[in-house]
Coordinates of C-alpha atoms and ligand atoms in Angstrom, one line a residue:
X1 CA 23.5 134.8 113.0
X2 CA 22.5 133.9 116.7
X3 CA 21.6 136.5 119.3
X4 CA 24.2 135.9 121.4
X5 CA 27.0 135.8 118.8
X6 CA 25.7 139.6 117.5
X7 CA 25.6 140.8 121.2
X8 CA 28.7 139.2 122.9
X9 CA 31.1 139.0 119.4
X10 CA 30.0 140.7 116.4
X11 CA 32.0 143.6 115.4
X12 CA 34.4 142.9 118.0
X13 CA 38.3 142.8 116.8
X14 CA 39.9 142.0 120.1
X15 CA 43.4 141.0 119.2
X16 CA 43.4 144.8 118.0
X17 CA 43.4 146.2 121.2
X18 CA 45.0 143.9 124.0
X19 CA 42.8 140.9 123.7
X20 CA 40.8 142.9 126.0
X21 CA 37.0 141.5 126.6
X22 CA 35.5 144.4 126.6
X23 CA 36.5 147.0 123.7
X24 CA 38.1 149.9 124.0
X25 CA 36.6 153.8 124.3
X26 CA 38.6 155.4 120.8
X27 CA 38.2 158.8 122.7
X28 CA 39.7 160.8 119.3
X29 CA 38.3 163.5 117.6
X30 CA 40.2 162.1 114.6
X31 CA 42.3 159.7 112.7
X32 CA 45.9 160.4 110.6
X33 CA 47.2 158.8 107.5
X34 CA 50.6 158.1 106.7
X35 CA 50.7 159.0 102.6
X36 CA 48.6 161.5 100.8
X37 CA 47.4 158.3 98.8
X38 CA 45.7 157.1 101.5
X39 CA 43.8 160.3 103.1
X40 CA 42.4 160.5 99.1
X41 CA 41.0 157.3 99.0
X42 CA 39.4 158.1 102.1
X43 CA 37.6 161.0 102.0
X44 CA 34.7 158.9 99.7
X45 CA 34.6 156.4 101.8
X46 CA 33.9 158.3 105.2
X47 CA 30.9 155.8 107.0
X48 CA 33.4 153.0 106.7
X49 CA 37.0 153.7 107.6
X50 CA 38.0 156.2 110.1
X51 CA 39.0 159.6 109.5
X52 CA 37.0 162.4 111.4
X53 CA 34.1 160.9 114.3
X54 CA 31.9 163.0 113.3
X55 CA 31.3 160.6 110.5
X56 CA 32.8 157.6 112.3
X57 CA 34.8 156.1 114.9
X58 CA 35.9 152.4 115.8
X59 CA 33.7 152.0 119.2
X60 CA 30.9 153.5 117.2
X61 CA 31.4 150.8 114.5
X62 CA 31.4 148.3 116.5
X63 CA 27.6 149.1 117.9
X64 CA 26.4 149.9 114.3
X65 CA 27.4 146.7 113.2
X66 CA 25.4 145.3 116.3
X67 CA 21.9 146.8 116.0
X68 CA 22.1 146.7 112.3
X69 CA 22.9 142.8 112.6
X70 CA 19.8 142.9 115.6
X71 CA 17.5 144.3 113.4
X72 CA 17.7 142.4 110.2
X73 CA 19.3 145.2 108.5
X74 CA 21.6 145.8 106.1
X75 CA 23.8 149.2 107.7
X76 CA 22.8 151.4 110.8
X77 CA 23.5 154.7 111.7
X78 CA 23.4 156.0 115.8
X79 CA 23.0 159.4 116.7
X80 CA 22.7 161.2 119.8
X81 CA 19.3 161.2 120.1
X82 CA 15.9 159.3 119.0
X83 CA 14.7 162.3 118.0
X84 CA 18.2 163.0 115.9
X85 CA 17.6 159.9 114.5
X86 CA 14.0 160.2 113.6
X87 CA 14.7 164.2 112.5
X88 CA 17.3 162.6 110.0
X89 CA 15.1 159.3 108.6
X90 CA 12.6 161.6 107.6
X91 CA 14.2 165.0 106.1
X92 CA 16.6 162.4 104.3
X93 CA 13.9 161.5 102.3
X94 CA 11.6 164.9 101.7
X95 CA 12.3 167.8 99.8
X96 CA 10.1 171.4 99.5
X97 CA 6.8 170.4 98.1
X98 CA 6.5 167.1 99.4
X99 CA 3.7 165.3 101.8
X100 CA 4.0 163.1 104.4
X101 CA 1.3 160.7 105.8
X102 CA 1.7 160.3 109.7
X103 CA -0.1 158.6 112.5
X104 CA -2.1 160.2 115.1
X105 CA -0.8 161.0 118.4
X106 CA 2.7 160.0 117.4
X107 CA 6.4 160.8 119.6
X108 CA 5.1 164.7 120.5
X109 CA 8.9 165.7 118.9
X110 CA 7.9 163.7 116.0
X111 CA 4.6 165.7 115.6
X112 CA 6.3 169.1 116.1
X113 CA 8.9 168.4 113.5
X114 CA 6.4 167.7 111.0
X115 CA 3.8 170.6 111.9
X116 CA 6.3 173.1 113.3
X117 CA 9.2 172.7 111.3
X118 CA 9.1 170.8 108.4
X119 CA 6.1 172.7 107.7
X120 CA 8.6 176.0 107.0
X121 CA 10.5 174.5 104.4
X122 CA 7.2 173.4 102.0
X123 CA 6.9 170.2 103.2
X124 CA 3.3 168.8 104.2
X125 CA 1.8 166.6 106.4
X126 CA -1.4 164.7 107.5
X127 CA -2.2 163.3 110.4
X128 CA -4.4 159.6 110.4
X129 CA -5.8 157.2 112.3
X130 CA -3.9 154.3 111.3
X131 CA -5.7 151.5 112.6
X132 CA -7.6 151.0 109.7
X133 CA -5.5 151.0 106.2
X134 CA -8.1 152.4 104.0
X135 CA -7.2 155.5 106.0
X136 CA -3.9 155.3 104.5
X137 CA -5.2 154.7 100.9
X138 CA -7.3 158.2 101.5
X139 CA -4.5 159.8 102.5
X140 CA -2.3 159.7 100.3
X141 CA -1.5 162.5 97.4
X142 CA 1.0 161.9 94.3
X143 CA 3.4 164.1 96.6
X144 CA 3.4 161.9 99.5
X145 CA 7.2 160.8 99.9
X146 CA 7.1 159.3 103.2
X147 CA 4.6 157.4 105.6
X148 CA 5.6 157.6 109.4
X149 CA 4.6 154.8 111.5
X150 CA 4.9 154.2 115.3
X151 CA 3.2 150.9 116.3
X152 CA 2.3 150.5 119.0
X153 CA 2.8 154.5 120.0
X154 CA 3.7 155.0 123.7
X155 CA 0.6 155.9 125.7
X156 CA -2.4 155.0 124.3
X157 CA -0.8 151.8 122.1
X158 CA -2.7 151.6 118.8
X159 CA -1.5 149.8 116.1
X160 CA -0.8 149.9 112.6
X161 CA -0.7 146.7 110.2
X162 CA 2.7 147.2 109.3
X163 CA 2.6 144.2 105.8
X164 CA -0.6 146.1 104.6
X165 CA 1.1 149.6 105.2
X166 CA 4.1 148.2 103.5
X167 CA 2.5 146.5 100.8
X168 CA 1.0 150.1 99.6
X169 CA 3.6 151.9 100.3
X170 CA 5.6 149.6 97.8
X171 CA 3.0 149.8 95.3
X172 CA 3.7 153.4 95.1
X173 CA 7.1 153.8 95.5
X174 CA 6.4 155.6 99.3
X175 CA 9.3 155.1 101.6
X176 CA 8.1 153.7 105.2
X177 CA 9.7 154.5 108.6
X178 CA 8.7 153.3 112.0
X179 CA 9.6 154.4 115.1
X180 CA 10.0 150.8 117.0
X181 CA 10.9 152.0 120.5
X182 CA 7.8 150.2 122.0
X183 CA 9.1 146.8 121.3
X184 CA 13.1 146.9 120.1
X185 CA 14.2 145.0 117.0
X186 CA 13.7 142.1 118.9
X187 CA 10.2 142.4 119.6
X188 CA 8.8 142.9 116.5
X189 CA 10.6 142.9 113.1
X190 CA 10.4 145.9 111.0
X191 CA 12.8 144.9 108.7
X192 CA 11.7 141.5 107.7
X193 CA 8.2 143.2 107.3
X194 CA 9.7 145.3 104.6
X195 CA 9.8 148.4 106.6
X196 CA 12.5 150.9 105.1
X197 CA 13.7 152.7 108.2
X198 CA 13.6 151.6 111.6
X199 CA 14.5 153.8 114.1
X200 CA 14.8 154.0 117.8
X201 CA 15.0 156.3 121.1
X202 CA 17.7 154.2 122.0
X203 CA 17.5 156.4 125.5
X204 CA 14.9 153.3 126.5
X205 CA 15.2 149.8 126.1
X206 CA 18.5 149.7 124.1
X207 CA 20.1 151.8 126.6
X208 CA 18.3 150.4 129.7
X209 CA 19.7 152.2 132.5
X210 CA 18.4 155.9 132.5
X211 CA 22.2 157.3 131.8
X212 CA 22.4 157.8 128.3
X213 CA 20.6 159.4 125.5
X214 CA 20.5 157.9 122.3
X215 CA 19.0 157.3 118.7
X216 CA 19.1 154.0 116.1
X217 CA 18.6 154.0 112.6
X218 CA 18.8 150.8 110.7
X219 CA 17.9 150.6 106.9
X220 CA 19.7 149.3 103.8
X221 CA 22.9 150.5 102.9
X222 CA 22.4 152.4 100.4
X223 CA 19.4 154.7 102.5
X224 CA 21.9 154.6 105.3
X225 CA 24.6 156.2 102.7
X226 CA 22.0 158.7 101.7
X227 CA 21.4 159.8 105.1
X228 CA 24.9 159.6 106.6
X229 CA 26.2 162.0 103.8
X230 CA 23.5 164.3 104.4
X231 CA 22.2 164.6 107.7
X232 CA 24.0 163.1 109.9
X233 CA 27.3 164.6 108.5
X234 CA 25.8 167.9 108.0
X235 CA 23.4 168.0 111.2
X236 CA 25.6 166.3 113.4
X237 CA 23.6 164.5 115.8
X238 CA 26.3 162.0 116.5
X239 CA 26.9 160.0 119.4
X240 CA 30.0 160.1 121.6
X241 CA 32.9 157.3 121.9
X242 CA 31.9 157.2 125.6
X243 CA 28.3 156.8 125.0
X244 CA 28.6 154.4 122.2
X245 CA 30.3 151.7 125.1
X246 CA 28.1 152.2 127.4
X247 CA 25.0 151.5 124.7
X248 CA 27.1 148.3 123.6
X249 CA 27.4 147.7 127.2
X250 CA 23.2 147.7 127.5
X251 CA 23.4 145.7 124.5
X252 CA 24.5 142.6 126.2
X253 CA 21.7 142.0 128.9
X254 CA 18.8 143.5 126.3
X255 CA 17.3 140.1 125.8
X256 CA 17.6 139.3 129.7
X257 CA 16.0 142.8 130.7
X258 CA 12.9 142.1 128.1
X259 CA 12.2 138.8 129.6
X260 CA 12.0 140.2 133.2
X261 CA 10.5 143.1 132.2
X262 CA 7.6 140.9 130.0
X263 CA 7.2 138.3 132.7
X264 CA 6.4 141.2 135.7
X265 CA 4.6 143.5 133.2
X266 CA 1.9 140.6 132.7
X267 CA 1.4 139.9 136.7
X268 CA 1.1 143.9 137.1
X269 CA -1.5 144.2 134.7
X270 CA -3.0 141.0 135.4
X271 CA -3.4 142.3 139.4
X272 CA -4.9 145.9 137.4
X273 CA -7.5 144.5 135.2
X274 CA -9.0 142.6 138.4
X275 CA -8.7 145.6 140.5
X276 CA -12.4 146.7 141.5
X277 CA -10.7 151.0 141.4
X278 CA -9.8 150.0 137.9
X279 CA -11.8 150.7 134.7
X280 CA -9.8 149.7 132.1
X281 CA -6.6 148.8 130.9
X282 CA -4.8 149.6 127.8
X283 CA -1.8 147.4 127.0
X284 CA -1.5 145.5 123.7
X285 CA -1.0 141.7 124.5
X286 CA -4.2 142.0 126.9
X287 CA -7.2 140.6 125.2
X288 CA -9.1 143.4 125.8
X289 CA -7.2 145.5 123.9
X290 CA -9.1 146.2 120.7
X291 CA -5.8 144.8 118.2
X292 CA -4.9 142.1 120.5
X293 CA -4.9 139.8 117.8
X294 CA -3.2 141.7 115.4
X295 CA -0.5 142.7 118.1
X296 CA -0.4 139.0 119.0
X297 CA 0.8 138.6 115.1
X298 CA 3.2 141.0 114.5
X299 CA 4.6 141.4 117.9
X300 CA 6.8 138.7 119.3
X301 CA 7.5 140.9 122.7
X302 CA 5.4 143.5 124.7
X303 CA 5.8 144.6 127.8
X304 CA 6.9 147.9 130.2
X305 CA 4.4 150.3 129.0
X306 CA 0.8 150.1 130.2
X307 CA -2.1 152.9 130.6
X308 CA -4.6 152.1 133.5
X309 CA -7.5 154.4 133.5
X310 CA -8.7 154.3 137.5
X311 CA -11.4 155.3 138.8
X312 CA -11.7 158.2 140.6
X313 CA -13.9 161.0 141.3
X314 CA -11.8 164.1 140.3
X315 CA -8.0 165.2 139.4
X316 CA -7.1 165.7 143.1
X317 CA -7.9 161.4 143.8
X318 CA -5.4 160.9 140.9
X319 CA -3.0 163.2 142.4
X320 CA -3.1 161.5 145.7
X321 CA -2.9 158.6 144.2
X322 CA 0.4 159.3 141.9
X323 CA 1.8 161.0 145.0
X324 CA 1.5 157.9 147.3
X325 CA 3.6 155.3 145.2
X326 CA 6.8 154.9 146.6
X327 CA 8.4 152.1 144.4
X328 CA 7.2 154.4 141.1
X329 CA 9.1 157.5 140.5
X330 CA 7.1 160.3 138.4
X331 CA 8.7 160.6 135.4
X332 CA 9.0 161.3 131.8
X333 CA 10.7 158.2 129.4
X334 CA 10.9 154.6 130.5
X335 CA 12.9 151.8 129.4
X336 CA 15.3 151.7 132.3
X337 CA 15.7 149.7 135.3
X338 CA 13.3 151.5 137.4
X339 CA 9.5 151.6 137.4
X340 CA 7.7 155.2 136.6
X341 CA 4.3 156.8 136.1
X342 CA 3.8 159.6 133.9
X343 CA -0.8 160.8 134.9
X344 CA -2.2 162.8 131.8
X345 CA -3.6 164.7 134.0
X346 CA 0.4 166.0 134.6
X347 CA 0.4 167.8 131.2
X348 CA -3.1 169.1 130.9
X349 CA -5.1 171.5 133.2
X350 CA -6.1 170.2 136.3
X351 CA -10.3 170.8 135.7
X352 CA -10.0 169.5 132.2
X353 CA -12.1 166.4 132.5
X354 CA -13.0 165.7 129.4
X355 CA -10.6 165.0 127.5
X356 CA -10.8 162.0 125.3
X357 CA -7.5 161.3 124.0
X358 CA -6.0 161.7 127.8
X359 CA -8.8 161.5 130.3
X360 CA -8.1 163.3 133.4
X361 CA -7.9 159.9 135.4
X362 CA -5.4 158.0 132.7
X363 CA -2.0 157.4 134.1
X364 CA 1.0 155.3 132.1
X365 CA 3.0 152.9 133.8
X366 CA 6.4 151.6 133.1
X367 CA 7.6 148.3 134.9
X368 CA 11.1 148.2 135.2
X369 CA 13.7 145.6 137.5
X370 CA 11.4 145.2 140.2
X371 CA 10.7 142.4 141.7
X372 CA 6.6 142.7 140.4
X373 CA 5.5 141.5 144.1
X374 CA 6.8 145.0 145.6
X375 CA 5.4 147.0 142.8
X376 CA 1.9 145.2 143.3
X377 CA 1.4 145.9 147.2
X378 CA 2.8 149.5 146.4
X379 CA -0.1 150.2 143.9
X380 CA -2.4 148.7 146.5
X381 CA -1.4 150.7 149.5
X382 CA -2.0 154.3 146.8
X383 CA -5.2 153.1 145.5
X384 CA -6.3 152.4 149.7
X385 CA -5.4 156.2 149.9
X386 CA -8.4 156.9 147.4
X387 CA -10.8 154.1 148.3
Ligands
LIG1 C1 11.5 159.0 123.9 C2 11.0 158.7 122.6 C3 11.5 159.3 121.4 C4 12.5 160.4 121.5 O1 13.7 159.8 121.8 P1 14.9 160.7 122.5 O2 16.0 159.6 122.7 O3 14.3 161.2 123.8 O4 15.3 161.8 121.6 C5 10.9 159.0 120.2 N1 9.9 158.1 120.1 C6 9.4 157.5 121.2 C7 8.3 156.5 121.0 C8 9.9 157.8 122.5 O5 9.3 157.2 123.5

């Protein structure tokens, strides 16, 4: 199935409502049946017809069948959150007395449900550097149930070798999820790696224009029935009718957005890495990056998200610095239309200088819409400020 057949068709029964080109909002808390018959064979069936939207609803539908088709996948799920999303993947598939293996320095939600709340129902967890797969084979235990990946994660972009990962994890029976918000389904393929659960903070590139927040989940069917039935139904992190359109609205310039976004992302760190008040540059499909090549392989798209480490003398220089942009706004997510900065030095205190994960002096840039010319001469008018 082409691209532009899932995003502009798929899923879409327009003689059902008008012939309209663009569906319908089903604004309904529910759905009514005409027979007593009919509500029975219902109830089993609840992810696939329509009978209350917490489980489902038709404009709902018509955006799982999308990503799910976008992805590779067999069935998708969309919640109201990434976080929703990533809550459900992963207490779908634990129970008390289970272990989970986990990348370092994944989502910080992601880490807190693991060590701050999964942890109070029996289930554990280590952390690992997952750059290197024999860290994986070391870690885990004849519990381990789950291995959460994020590759690249979203500031400091380290990878993981997703076939190797999955490869184990098949060998012994382990059930792998990846958060793939870095690059989308179309920018590197989870699914066709092997990967069990994909999910997504839809809030970014799916959704594209800093109004909605969102989660994906894409998996086979029968995980997605496992997890409906359970957490999704009894959580209920679901999305709304009128979010739902306007996600399936983002849906239809995704693949234009990532191109722009790609093609300005490279001149911006391009202008960066020759900057003399740069020291170094952290973004995946540089070469510098130390898994360039492996990124190269298993990543058909990158772009957006960069860390630039400057050079300054203290916090106060990086300050001035953040403060001078005018064409970035300071601000947490990305994925939208506009260009942001988020300096480490923002969530740490201000004489803490040496820290290595987040140096005092590292600050994460988003390239958005812009056109990359604009965003260039703005860095170079805040880093004149400091020089
Ligand atoms: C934003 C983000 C999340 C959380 O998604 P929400 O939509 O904010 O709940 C998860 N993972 C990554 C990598 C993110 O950037």
């Amino acid at each position: 199935m082409d691209l532009s057949y899932i995003l502009n068709h798929l899923g879409e029964e327009r003689g059902q409502y008008f012939d309209a080109v663009a569906p319908p909002i089903i604004q309904t808390s529910n759905f009514y049946f005409k027979n007593v018959n009919s509500l029975r064979n219902a109830f089993p069936n609840e992810k696939d017809v329509h009978v209350y939207t917490r489980g489902n609803n038709p404009t709902v539908e018509i955006l799982r069948k999308k990503i799910a088709a976008l992805a590779g996948a067999e069935d998708a799920l969309v919640f109201s959150s990434g976080v929703a999303a990533i809550s459900a993947a992963v207490m779908g598939n634990v129970q008390s007395g289970d272990h989970v293996v986990c990348v370092k320095k994944p989502y910080g939600w992601t880490d807190k449900l693991l060590n701050r709340f999964l942890s109070r129902y029996g289930v554990t967890n280590i952390m690992i550097d997952g750059t290197s797969i024999e860290n994986f084979v070391a870690a885990i235990q004849p519990n381990t149930k789950v291995i959460f990946l994020e590759s690249p994660n979203s500031f400091t972009f380290e990878l993981q070798d997703i076939k190797a990962v999955v490869k184990l994890a098949k060998e012994r029976g382990i059930v792998t999820i990846i958060d793939n918000s870095y690059c989308t389904s179309i920018g590197q393929r989870c699914i066709d790696m092997g990967v069990d659960i994909e999910v997504h903070s839809a809030t970014k590139y799916f959704g594209g224009h800093s109004d909605v927040v969102a989660g994906y989940l894409m998996s086979s069917r029968k995980m997605a029935d496992k997890i409906f039935a359970s957490e999704l139904l009894n959580m209920g992190g679901i999305i709304s009718p009128n979010d739902a359109w306007l996600m399936i609205r983002s849906l239809r310039t995704l693949p234009l957005r990532l191109e722009r976004i790609q093609a300005s992302t490279a001149k911006v760190v391009d202008f960066m890495e020759h900057h003399p008040q740069v020291e170094r540059v952290i973004f995946p499909f540089s070469e510098s990056h130390p898994q360039h090549s492996l990124a190269k392989e298993q990543m058909q798209w990158c772009g957006g998200l960069f860390t630039a480490i400057i050079k300054a003398k203290d916090t106060s220089q990086v300050e001035t610095f953040c403060n001078s942009l005018k064409r970035f706004l300071m601000a947490v997510s990305w994925g939208g239309y506009e260009s942001l900065i988020m300096p480490a030095c923002s969530f740490q205190n201000r004489d803490d200088l040496e820290l290595k994960d987040y140096p005092y002096n590292m600050i994460r840039f988003y390239i958005g819409l812009e056109e990359p010319q604009v965003l260039i001469e703005d860095i170079e008018q805040a880093f004149q400020k400091i020089g």
